[in-house]
mmCIF file of C-alpha atoms in Angstrom:
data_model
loop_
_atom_site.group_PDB
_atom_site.id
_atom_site.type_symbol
_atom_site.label_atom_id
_atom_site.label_comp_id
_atom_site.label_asym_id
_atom_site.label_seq_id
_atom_site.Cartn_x
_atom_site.Cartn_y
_atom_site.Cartn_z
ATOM 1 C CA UNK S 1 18.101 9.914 9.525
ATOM 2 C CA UNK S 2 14.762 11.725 9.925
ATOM 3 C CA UNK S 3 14.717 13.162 5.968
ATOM 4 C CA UNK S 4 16.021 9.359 5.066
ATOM 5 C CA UNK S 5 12.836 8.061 7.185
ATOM 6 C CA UNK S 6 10.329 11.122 5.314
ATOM 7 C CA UNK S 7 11.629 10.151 1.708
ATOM 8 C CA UNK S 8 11.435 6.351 2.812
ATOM 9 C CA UNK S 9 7.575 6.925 3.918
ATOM 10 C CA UNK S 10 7.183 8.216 0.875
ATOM 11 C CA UNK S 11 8.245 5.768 -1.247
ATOM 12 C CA UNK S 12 6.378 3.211 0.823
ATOM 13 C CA UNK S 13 3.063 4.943 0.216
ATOM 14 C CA UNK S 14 3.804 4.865 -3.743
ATOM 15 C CA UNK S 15 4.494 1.516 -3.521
ATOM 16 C CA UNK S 16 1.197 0.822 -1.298
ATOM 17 C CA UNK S 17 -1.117 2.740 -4.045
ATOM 18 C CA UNK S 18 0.690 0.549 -6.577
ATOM 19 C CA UNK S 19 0.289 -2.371 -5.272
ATOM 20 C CA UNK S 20 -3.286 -1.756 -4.567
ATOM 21 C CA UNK S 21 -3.746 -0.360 -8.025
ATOM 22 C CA UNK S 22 -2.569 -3.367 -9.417
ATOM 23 C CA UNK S 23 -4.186 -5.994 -6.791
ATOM 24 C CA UNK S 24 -7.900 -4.013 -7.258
ATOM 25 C CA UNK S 25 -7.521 -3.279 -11.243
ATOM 26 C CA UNK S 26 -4.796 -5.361 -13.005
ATOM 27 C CA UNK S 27 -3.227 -1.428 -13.249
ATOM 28 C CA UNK S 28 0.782 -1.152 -13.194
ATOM 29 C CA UNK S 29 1.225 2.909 -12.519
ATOM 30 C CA UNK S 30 4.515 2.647 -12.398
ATOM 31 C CA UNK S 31 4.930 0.131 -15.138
ATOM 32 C CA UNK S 32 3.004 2.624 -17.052
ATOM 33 C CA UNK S 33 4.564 5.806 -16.445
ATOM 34 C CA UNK S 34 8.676 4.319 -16.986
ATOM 35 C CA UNK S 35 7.950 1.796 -19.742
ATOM 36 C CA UNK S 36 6.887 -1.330 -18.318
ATOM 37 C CA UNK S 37 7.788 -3.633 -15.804
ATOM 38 C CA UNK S 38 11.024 -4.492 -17.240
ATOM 39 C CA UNK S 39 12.450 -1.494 -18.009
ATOM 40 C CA UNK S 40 15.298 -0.195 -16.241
ATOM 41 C CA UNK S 41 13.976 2.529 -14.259
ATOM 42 C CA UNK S 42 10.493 0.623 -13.264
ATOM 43 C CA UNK S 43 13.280 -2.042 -11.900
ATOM 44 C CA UNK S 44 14.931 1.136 -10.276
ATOM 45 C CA UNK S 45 11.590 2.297 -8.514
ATOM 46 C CA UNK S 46 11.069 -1.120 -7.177
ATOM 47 C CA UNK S 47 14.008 -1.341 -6.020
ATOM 48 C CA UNK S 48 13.961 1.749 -3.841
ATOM 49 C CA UNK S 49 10.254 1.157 -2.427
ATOM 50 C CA UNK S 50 12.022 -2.541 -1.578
ATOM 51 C CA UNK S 51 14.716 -0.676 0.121
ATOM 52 C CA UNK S 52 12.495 2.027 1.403
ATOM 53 C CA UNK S 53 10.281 -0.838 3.176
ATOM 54 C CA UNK S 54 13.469 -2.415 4.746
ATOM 55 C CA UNK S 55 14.513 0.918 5.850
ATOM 56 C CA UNK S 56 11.246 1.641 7.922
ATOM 57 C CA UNK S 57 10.938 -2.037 9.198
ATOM 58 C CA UNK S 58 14.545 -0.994 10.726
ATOM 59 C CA UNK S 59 13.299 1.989 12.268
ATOM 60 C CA UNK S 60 10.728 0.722 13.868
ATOM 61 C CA UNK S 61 12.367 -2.381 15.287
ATOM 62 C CA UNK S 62 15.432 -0.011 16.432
ATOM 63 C CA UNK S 63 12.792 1.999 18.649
ATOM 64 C CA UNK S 64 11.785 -0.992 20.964
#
């Protein structure tokens, strides 16, 4: 579970920059670098920083 939980963080964080890239400067990275929001593997990214998210909200819940 820990390397699940590192490659989760990770994933979180991109998602964090995006969504501050796009919240501060109208700027989709991801969107940008896998052909635009709608394209299969931008869907596939946000997917996995969704999941990623879930899996760290888990985590941290399962500690208490």
């Amino acid at each position: 579970m820990n390397k699940l939980y590192k490659v989760a963080f990770v994933l979180v964080l991109i998602g964090a920059i995006n969504w501050g890239l796009v919240g501060f400067f109208g700027f989709d990275l991801v969107a940008t670098l896998f052909g635009g929001a709608e394209a299969v593997l931008s869907r596939v990214i946000y997917a996995l920083v969704g999941i990623s998210g879930l899996i760290l909200i888990y985590n941290k819940l399962a500690k208490k």
